[in-house]
Every structure is written in structure tokens, then in C-alpha cells.
Short mmCIF file of C-alpha atoms in Angstrom, two decimals:
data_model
loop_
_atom_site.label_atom_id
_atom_site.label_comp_id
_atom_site.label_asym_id
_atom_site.label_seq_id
_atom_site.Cartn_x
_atom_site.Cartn_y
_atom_site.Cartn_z
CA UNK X 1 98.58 98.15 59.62
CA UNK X 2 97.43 98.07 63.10
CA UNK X 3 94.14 98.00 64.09
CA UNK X 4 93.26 99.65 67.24
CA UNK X 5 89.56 99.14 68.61
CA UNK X 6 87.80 99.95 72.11
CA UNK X 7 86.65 96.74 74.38
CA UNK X 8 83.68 96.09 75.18
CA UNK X 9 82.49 95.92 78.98
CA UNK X 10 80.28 92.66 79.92
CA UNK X 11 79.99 90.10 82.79
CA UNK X 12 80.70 86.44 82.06
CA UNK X 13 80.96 82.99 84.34
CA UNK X 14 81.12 82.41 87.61
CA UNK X 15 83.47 81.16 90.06
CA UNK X 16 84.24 77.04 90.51
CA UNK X 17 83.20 75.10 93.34
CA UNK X 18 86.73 74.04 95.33
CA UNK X 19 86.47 70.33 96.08
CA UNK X 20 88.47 70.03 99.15
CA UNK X 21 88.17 70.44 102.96
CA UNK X 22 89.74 72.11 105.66
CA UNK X 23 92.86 71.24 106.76
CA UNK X 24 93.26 69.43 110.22
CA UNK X 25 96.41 69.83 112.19
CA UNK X 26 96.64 69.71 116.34
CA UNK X 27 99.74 71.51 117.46
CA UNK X 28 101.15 70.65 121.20
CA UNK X 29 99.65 73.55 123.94
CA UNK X 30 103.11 73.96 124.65
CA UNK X 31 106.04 73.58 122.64
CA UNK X 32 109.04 72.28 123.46
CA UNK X 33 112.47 73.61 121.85
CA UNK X 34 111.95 71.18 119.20
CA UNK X 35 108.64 71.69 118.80
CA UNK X 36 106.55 68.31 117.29
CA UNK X 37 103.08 68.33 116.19
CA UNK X 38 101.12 65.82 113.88
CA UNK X 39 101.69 66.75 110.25
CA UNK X 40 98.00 67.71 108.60
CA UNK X 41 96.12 65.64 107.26
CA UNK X 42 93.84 66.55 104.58
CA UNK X 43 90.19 65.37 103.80
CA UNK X 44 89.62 65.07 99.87
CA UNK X 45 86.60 65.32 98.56
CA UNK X 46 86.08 63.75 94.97
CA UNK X 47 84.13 66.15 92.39
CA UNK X 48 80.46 65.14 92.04
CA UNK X 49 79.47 63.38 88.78
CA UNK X 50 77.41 67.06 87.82
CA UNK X 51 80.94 68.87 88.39
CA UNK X 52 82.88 65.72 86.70
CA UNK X 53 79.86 66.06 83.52
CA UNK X 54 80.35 69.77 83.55
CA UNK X 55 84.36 69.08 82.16
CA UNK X 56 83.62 66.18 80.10
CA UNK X 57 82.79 66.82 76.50
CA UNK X 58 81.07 63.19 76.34
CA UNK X 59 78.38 64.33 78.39
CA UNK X 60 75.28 64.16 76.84
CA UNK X 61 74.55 67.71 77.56
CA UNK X 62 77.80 69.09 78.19
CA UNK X 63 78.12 72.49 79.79
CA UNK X 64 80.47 75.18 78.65
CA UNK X 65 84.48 74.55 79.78
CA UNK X 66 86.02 77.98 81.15
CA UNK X 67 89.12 78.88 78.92
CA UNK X 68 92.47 78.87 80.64
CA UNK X 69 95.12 81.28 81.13
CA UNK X 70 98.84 81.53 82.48
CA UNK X 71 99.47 84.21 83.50
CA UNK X 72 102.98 85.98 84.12
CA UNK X 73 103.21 88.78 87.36
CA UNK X 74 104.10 89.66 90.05
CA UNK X 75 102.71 90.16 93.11
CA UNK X 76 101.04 93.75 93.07
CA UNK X 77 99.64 95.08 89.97
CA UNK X 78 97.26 91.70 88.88
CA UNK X 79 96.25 91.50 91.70
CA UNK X 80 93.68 94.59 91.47
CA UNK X 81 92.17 92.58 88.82
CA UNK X 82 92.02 88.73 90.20
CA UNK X 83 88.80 88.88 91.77
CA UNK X 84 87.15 90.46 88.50
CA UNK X 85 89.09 87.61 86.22
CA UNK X 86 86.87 84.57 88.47
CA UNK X 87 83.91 86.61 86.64
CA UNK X 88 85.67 84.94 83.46
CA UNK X 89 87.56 81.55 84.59
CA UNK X 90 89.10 80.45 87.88
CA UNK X 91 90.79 78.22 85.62
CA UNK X 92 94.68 80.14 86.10
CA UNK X 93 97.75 79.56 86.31
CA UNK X 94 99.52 82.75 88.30
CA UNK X 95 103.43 81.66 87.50
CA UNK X 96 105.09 84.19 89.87
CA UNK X 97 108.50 85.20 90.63
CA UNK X 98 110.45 84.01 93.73
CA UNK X 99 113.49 86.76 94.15
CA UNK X 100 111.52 89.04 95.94
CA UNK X 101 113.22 90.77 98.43
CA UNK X 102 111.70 93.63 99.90
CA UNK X 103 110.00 94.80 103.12
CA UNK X 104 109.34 91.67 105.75
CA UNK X 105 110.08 89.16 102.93
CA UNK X 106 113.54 89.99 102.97
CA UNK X 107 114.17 89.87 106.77
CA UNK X 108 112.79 86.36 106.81
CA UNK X 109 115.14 85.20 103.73
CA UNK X 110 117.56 87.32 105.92
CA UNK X 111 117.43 85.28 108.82
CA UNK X 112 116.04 82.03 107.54
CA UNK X 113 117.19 81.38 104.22
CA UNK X 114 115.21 80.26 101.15
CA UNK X 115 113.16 81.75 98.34
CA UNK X 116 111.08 84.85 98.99
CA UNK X 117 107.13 84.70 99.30
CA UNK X 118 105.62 87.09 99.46
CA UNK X 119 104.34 87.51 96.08
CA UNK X 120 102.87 84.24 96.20
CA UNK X 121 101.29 84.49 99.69
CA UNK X 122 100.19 87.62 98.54
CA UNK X 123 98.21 85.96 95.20
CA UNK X 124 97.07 83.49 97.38
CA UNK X 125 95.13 85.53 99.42
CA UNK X 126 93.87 87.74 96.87
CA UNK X 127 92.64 84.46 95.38
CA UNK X 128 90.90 83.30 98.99
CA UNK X 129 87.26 82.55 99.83
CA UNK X 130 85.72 85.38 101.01
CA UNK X 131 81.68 83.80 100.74
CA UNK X 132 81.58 83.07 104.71
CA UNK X 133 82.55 84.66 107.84
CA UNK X 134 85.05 82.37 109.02
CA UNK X 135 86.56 82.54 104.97
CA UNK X 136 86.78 86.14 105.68
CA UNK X 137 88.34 85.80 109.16
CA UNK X 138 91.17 83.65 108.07
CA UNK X 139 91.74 86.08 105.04
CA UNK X 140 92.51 88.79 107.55
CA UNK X 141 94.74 87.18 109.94
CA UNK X 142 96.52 86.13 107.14
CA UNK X 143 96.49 89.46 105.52
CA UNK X 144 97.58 90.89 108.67
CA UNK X 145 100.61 93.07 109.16
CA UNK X 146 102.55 93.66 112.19
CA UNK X 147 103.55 97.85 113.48
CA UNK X 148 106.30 99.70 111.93
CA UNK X 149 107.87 99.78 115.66
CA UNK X 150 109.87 97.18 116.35
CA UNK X 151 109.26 96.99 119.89
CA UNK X 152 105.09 97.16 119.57
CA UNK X 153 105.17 94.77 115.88
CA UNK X 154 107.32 92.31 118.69
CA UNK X 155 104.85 92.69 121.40
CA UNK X 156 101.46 92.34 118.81
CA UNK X 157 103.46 89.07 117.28
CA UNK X 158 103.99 87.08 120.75
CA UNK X 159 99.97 88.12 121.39
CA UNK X 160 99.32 86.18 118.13
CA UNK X 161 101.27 83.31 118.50
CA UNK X 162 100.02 82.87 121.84
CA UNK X 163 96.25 82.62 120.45
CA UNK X 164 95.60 85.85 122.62
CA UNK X 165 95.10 88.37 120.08
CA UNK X 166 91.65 89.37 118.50
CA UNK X 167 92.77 88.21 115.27
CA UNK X 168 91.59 84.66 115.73
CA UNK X 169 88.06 86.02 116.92
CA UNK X 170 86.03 83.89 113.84
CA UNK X 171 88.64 81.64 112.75
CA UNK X 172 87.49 77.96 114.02
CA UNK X 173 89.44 75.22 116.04
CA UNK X 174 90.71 73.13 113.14
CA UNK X 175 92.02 76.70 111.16
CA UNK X 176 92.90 78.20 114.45
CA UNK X 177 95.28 74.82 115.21
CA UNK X 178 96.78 74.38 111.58
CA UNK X 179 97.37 77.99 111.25
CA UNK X 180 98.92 78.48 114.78
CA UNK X 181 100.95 75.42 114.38
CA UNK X 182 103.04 76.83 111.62
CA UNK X 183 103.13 80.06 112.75
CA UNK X 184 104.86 78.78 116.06
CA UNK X 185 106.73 76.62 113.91
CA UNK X 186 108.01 79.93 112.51
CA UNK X 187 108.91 81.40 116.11
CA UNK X 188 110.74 78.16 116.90
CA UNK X 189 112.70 78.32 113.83
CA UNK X 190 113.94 81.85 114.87
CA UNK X 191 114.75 80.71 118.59
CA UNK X 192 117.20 78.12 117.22
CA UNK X 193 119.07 81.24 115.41
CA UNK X 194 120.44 83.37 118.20
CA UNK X 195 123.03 84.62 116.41
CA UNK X 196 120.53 86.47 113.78
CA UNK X 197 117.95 88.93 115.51
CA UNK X 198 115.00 88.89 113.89
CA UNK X 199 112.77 92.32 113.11
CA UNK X 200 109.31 91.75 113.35
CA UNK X 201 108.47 95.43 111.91
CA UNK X 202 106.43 95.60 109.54
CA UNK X 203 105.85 91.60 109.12
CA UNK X 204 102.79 89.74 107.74
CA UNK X 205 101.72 87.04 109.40
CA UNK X 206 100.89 85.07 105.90
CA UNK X 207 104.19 85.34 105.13
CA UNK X 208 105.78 83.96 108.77
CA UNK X 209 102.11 81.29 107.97
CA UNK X 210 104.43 80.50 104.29
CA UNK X 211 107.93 80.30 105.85
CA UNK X 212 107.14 77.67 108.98
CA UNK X 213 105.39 75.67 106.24
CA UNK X 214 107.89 75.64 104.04
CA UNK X 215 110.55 75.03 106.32
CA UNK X 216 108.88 72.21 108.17
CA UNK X 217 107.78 70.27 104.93
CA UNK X 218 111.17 71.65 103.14
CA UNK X 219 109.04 72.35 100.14
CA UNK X 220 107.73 75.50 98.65
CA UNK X 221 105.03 73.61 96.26
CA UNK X 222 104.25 72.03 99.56
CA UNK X 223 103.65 75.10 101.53
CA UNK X 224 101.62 76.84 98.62
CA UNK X 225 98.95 73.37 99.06
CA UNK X 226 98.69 74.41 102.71
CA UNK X 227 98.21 77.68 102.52
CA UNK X 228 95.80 76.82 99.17
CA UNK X 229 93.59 74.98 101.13
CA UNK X 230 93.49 77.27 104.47
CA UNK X 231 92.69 79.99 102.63
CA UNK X 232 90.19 78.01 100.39
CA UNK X 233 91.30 79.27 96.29
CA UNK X 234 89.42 77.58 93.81
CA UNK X 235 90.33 74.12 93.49
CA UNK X 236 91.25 75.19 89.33
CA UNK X 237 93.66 78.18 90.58
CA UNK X 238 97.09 77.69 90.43
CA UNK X 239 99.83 79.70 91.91
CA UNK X 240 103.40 78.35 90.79
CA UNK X 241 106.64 79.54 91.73
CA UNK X 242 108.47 80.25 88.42
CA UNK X 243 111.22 78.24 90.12
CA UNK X 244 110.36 75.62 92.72
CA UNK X 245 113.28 75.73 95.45
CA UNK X 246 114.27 75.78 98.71
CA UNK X 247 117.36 77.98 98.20
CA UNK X 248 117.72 81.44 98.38
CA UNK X 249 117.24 83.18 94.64
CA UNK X 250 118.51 86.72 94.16
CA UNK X 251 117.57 88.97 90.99
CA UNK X 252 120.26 91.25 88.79
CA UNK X 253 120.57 93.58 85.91
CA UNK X 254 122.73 94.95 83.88
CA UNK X 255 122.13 98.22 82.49
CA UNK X 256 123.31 98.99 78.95
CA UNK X 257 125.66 101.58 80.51
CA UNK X 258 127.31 98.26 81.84
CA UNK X 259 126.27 98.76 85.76
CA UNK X 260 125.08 96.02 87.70
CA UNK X 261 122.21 96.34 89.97
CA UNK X 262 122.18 93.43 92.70
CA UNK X 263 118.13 92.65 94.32
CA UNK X 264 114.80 93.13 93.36
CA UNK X 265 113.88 95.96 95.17
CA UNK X 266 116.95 97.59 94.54
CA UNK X 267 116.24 97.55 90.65
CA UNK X 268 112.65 98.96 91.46
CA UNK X 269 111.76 100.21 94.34
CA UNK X 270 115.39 100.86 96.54
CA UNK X 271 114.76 101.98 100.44
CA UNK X 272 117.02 103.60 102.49
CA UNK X 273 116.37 101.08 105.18
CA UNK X 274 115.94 96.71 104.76
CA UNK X 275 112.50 97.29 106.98
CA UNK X 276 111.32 100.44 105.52
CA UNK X 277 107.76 99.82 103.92
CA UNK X 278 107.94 99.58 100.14
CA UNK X 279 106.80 102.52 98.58
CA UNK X 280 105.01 101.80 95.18
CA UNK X 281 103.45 104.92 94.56
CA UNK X 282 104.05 106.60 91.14
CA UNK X 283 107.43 108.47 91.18
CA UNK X 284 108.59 107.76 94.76
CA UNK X 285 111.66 107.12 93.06
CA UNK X 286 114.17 108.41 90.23
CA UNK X 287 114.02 106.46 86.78
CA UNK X 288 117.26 104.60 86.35
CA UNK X 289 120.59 106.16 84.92
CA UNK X 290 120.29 103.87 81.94
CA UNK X 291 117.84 101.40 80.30
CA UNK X 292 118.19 98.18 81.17
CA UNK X 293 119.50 95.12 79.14
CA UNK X 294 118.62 92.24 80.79
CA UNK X 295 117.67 90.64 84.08
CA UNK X 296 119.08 87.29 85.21
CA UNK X 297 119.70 85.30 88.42
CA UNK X 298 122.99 85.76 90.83
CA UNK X 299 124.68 83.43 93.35
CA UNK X 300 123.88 84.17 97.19
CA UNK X 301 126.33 81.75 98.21
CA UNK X 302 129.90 81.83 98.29
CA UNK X 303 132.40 84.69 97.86
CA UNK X 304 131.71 85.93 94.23
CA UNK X 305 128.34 87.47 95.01
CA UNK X 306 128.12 88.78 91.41
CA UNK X 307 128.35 84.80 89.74
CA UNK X 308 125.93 84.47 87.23
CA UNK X 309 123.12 81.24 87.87
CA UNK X 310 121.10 79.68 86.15
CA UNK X 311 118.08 77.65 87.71
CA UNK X 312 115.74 75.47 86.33
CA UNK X 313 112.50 76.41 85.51
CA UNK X 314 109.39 74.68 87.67
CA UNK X 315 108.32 72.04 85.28
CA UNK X 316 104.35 72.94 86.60
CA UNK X 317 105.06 75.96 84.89
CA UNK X 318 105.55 74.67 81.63
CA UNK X 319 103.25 71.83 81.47
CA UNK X 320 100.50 74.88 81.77
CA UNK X 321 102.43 77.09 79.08
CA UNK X 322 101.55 73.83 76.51
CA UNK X 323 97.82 73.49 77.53
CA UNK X 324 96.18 76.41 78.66
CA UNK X 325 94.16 78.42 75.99
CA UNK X 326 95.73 82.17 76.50
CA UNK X 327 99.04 83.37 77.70
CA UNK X 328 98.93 86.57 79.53
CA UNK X 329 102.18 89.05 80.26
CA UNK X 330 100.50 91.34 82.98
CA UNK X 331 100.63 95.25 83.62
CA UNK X 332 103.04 95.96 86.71
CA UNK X 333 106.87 96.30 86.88
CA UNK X 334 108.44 94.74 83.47
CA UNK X 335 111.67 94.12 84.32
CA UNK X 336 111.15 92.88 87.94
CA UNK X 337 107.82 90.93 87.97
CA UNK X 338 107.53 89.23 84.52
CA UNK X 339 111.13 89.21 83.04
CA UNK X 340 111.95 86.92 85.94
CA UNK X 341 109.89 84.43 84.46
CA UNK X 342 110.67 84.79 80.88
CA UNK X 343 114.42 84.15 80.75
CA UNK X 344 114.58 81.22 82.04
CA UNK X 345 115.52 78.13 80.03
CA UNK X 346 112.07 76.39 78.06
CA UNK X 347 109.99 79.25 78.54
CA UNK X 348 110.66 80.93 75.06
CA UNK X 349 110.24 77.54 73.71
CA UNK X 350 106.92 76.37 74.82
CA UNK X 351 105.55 80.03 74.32
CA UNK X 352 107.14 80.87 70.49
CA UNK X 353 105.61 77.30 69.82
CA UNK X 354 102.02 77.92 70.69
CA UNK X 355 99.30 79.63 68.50
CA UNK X 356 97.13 80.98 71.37
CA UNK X 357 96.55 84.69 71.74
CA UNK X 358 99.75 85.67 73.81
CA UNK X 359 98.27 89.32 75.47
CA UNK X 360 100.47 92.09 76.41
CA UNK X 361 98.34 94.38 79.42
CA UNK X 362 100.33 97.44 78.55
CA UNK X 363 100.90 100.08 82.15
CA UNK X 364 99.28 102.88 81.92
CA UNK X 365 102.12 104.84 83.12
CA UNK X 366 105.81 105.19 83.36
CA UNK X 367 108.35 103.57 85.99
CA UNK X 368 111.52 103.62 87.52
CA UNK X 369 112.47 100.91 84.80
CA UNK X 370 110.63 101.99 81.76
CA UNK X 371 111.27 105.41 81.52
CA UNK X 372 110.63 107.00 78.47
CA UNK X 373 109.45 102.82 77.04
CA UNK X 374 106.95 103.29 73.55
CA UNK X 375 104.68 100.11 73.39
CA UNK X 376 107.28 98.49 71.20
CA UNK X 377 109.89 98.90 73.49
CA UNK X 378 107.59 96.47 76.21
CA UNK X 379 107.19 94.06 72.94
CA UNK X 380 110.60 94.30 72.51
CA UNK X 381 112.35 93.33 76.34
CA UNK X 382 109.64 90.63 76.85
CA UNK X 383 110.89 89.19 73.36
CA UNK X 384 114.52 90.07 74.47
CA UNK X 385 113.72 88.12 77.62
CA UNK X 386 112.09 85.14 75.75
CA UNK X 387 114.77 84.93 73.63
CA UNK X 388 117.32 85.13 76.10
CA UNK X 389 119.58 87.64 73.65
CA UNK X 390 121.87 89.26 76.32
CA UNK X 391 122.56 85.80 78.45
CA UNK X 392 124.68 82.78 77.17
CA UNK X 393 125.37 83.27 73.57
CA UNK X 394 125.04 79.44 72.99
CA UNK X 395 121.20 79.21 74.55
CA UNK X 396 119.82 81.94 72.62
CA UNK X 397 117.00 82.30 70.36
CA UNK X 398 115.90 84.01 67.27
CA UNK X 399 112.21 84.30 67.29
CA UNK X 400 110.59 87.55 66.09
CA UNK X 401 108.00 89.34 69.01
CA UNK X 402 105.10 88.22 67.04
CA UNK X 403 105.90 84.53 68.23
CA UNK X 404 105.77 85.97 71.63
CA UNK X 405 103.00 88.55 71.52
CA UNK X 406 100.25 88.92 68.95
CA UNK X 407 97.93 91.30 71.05
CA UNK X 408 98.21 94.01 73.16
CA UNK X 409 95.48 95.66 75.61
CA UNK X 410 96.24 99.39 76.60
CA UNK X 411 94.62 101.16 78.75
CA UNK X 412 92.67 104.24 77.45
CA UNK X 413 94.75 107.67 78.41
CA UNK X 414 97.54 105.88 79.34
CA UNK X 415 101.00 107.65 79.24
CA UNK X 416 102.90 104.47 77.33
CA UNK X 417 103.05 106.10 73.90
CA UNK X 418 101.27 103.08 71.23
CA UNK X 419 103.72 103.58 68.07
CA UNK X 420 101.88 101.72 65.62
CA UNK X 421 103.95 101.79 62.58
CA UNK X 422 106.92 100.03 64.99
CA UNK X 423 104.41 97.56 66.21
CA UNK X 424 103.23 96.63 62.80
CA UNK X 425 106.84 96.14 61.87
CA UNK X 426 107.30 94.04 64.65
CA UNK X 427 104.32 91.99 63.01
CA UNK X 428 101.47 93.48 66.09
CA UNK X 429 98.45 94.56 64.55
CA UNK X 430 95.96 93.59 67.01
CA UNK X 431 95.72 96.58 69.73
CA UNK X 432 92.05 97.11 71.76
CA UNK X 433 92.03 100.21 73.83
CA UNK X 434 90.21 99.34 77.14
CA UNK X 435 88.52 101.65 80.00
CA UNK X 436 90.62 103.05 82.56
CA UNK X 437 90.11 104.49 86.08
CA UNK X 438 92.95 106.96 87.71
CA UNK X 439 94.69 105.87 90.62
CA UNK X 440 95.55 108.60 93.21
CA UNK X 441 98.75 106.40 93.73
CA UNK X 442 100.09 105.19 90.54
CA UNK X 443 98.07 106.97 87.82
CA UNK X 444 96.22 105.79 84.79
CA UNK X 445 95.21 101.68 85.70
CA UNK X 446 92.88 99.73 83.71
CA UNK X 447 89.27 99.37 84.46
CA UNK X 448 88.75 95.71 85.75
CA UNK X 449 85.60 95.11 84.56
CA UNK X 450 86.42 96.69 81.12
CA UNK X 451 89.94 94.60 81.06
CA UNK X 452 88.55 91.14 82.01
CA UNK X 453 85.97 91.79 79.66
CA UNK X 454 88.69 92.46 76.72
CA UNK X 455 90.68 89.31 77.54
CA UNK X 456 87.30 87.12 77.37
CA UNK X 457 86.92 88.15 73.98
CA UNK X 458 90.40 87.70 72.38
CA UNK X 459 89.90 84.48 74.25
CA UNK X 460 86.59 83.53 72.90
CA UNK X 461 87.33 84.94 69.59
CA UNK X 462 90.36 81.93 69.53
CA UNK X 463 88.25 79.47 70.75
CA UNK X 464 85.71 79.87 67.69
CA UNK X 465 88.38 79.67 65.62
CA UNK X 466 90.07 76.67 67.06
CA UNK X 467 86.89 74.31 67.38
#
């Protein structure tokens, strides 16, 4: 049978110290068409032997080790919890998707090619220092977003690049100089496109801060160091691409009705416009016409637009699925922002292999893709996913959705019907029912306190066991 039990609300750890120092970088006062400047150089800073004693279990008096997670989401619906999960462990690995490709995200993969960001940059900066001024300068300019208007979003972007507008009131010479660097970078980049027009509407400067980076190191795991250490995450955080690329990754589906659905936001949030804002609120649009059957990765290239791909899987990624102590699938859009992640090649694997707790954060409310979902149907697509059932018949697996999930958290009132005599067949009998808040926006959400709270102790409860 399943057990169902309320959480428990509590207050555990603190945050980690980050061990390295800001980034130096002196961009030229005025550019040239091929714009040069000295590549950064970074200052590292070695842990002190108390930090180094605190994460050795030789130590004579050894202090506790924070547990670690991986974490699978996307870019919106963790991240209301991220600053209550430090409380617990900054020891994370946020894997994130890279197909992305709504709102300003999509203009710059428009215009200048490559994977979309703005999940990451947008983890990233939920995961940013905010203990001093400066910290908190930084985190707005990089959190900034341009007008709707094209014309005034144009006009506020040439005031920032120029190091005229009252964004950089705060931010220091060394941050001011790295981050101005790249974002000029970015501007340069367009300039040598004047074929493509590029629309600033709408844009956020974090993500133009990502894109020069990445395009002037021509690395992504590159870029997410640099912005890392400008925006100053603890030096134990880790945001990972799911797929570490420089090429331009589009996400399908297939419907069981047999349509295809081309792009992210298409699938979950589809605008009438490529610049229109992306509307996330509950029921700003229609569920689909059918239930979908599986997600996977198309060709952008070439003339078949529809051609199935199949890219590797960022070998960070699953290093951390084989060490860390809980694996997390996280509330938010299922088919869009964690399926991504799942069907790729070695992630089943690594995950049906491992005896940690493997938590399911159940929405609290329907979507465009899981109309009409029971519990069991989320237990089921994430083990579809993992098991890769709908893609190529010959690198399938079998595993049941206990090898993939053994608890779920659900959020108390929450719409998602909990079936319990399918989850028990599906060999689930773990379910804790945690405090939830209401949302004006999206409805029922969990309570972060109450959640992180909930995770710490299926977490600890492992940990007892295991040592």
C-alpha cells in the first residue's frame, strides 16, 4: 500500500563559503570592428585547511558533509525554491535543458546561432550572491530586461553598452570591465551580421552577458565559469547544460494522435509573435489536442527540418548522477523542462542503477501538457523518458518506474489527482504531502520552506541508512 504522510517544516544548514575571486578583464575604451581585449584572468583562491577539514572525514573532529542532489528543471518553476534549498546544501547539481527557445533567447539563437540560455543564465542568477551591495548590483544588471518597444529596448541597450546607463551605479571597475567587455563583444558580434536585424525587445542583458561569452571562448561550459564567478554562486553549485554544445539544439514531440510539434515554446507556451513575452500564467493557453508520447531532439540544419538527432549527453552530467546522494525530478513543465534531460542516451542507466531516493516534486496544478495527468501518469512519462520506449527500438530499456522514482512529494490541495492503488502497482509507496501556498498566477505551488524541509528528510533518512 502507499503510505501518504504530511512533512514536517524545519530550518537546516547554511550556505558554503565560494573560494574564488572576481574576475579581471580590461576591455579596449573603444572597439574596433574586430574588437580585442585581454581574455580574463582569474584569481583562485585555495580552500582554507578549516574549509578543507570540514569535507574530510579524517579530521579529527570532522564536521557534518551537506548531502548532494542533481537536480532535473528547467528554468522557471525551481527556481522559486533555490534560495530556500542553500538552507539545506549548496552542494547541487542544476542539469538544465538547452532547447529553449522562447522570448529574447530565441532572437539571439535567431541571429547568432548556438544553444539557448536562458534557462541557465536564469539559474545562475537565482543562485548569485546577494550578501553585499555590489553582489546585489551585478545581480540586477544582469537580471535586467530591455522595453517591449523595439525602438526604446534599442535606445536603453546602446545606453548600457556605452557604460552610460544607471545600471552600473554599484557595480565596481573590475565587474564593470569584464561584464562590459562581453556585452560589447555581443554588439560586435551582431554588427558583423548585417544581413540579420537584430530585436532588442524584450532582451536580458544576462543573456546578451551568456552569448558574447560563449561566442568569444566558443564554449558554453566556458561561459557558465564566467558568468559563475561574476555573479559569485557557491563555489559547490553546479549548473550543467544537459548537453554541452555550441550548436543550435531544437526540441520536438510527437503526440499520440501522430502530430508533430516543432520548438519548445511551441509545445508549451506558443505566442503569436517570436518577441512576444512568454506568458506562463495558469491557462494562458489551450491543453494540447492529444497527450503526448515522447519528446526528442530535431535537426536545425539542412533541408529535412523534421530529421530526428540524437546528441550526446554532457558527461558532467553523469559523473554527478553516480555520486550525488539524491536525485530530484522538479515541479514545472514535464514534458519541456525535465524530459529533455531524461531521454538522452546514459541517463536511464546511471539513474535505474542507483539506490538513492529518486524524488518526484509533483505540480500542483494542470498544464498545457498534462492535462487531465493522475500522479501515475507523471511516474509513468518520466519512466517512458528514462527508458527511452517511443525512440530507437534498439536503445531502449525495460526498467519498471520504481528504478526511476521511489518517492514522490505533492503539494497539499493540489489539483494532480494522487491514485494510490496505480502508484503502488507501479511499486511507489512512499508519498509525503507537503504545505502549499496559492499563486495568483499559476495556482496551488509548494511551500518552500515546507518542501526543502521534506527533501532534507528523505535525504537524511537515506543517509542513516547508508552509513
Amino acid at each position: 500500500m502507499v503510505s501518504i504522510e504530511k512533512a514536517r517544516v524545519g530550518n537546516r544548514g547554511n550556505m558554503a563559503d565560494s573560494y574564488f575571486g572576481p574576475v579581471l578583464c580590461k576591455p579596449s575604451s573603444s572597439p574596433p570592428p574586430f574588437f580585442l581585449f585581454r581574455i580574463p584572468k582569474f584569481r583562485l583562491r585555495l580552500p582554507s585547511s578549516k574549509s578543507m577539514a570540514a569535507h574530510c572525514h579524517c579530521s579529527s573532529n570532522p564536521k557534518p558533509v551537506q548531502p548532494s542532489l542533481l537536480v532535473f528543471s528547467g528554468g522557471t518553476a525551481f527556481n522559486g525554491v533555490v534560495e530556500e534549498l542553500k538552507k539545506l546544501t549548496t552542494r547541487v547539481a542544476h542539469v538544465l535543458p538547452v532547447s529553449d527557445d522562447g522570448g529574447s533567447t530565441a532572437e539571439i539563437v535567431r541571429v547568432l546561432g548556438g544553444p539557448a540560455v536562458g534557462d541557465i543564465r536564469s539559474r545562475c542568477l537565482r543562485l548569485s550572491d546577494q550578501s553585499t551591495s555590489e553582489a546585489l548590483a551585478v545581480r540586477k544588471l544582469l537580471g535586467y530586461r530591455l522595453p517591449i518597444n523595439p525602438q526604446g529596448a534599442k535606445a536603453e541597450w546602446y545606453e548600457i553598452v556605452e557604460g552610460d546607463h544607471s545600471l552600473w551605479e554599484g557595480v565596481s571597475r573590475p565587474y564593470r570591465e569584464t561584464i562590459l567587455a562581453f556585452l560589447v563583444y555581443f554588439q560586435n558580434e551582431i554588427l558583423r551580421r548585417p544581413n540579420e536585424t537584430f530585436c532588442f525587445s524584450n532582451g536580458s542583458i544576462g543573456n546578451f552577458f551568456f552569448a558574447g561569452s560563449r561566442i568569444f571562448f566558443q564554449s558554453l561550459d566556458a561561459a557558465i565559469f564566467l558568468f559563475s564567478r561574476v555573479s559569485d554562486i557557491p563555489s559547490e553549485s553546479l549548473v550543467l547544460p544537459v548537453i554541452s554544445t555550441n550548436d543550435r539544439l531544437t526540441l520536438g514531440c510527437e503526440l499520440w494522435d501522430g502530430t508533430i510539434i516543432r520548438g519548445q515554446n511551441e509545445i508549451s507556451h506558443p505566442t503569436n509573435s517570436a518577441m512576444q513575452p512568454v506568458n506562463k500564467a495558469r491557462s494562458s493557453v489551450p491543453i494540447l489536442p492529444s497527450r503526448i508520447k515522447r519528446v526528442f531532439y530535431m535537426s536545425s540544419e539542412g533541408r529535412n527540418l523534421l530529421h530526428e538527432v540524437f546528441p550526446a549527453v554532457n558527461s558532467a552530467v553523469l559523473d554527478q548522477l553516480s555520486n550525488v546522494d539524491c536525485i530530484v525530478y522538479a515541479m514545472g513543465s514535464l514534458f519541456t523542462s525535465v524530459c529533455p534531460s531524461l531521454v538522452l542516451l546514459g541517463i536511464g542507466e546511471i539513474v535505474s542503477s542507483r539506490s538513492c531516493p529518486k524524488v518526484l516534486l509533483l505540480n500542483g496544478t494542470h498544464d498545457r501538457e498534462t492535462g487531465g495527468f493522475s500522479a501515475s501518469c507523471f511516474v509513468t512519462a518520466i519512466a517512458d523518458a528514462l527508458n527511452r520506449t517511443y525512440g530507437d527500438p534498439y536503445n531502449c530499456l525495460k526498467n519498471p518506474p520504481s528504478q526511476y522514482i521511489n518517492t514522490i512529494l505533492i503539494p497539499d490541495g493540489g489539483e494532480i489527482p494522487v491514485d494510490v492503488q496505480c502508484l503502488s502497482a507501479q511499486g511507489i509507496s512512499d508519498v509525503v504531502v507537503v504545505n502549499s501556498i496559492h499563486d495568483p498566477k499559476v495556482g496551488i505551488i509548494f511551500d518552500p520552506g515546507s518542501l526543502i524541509n521534506a527533501l532534507g528528510s528523505v535525504v537524511s533518512r537515506y543517509l542513516r541508512t547508508k552509513n
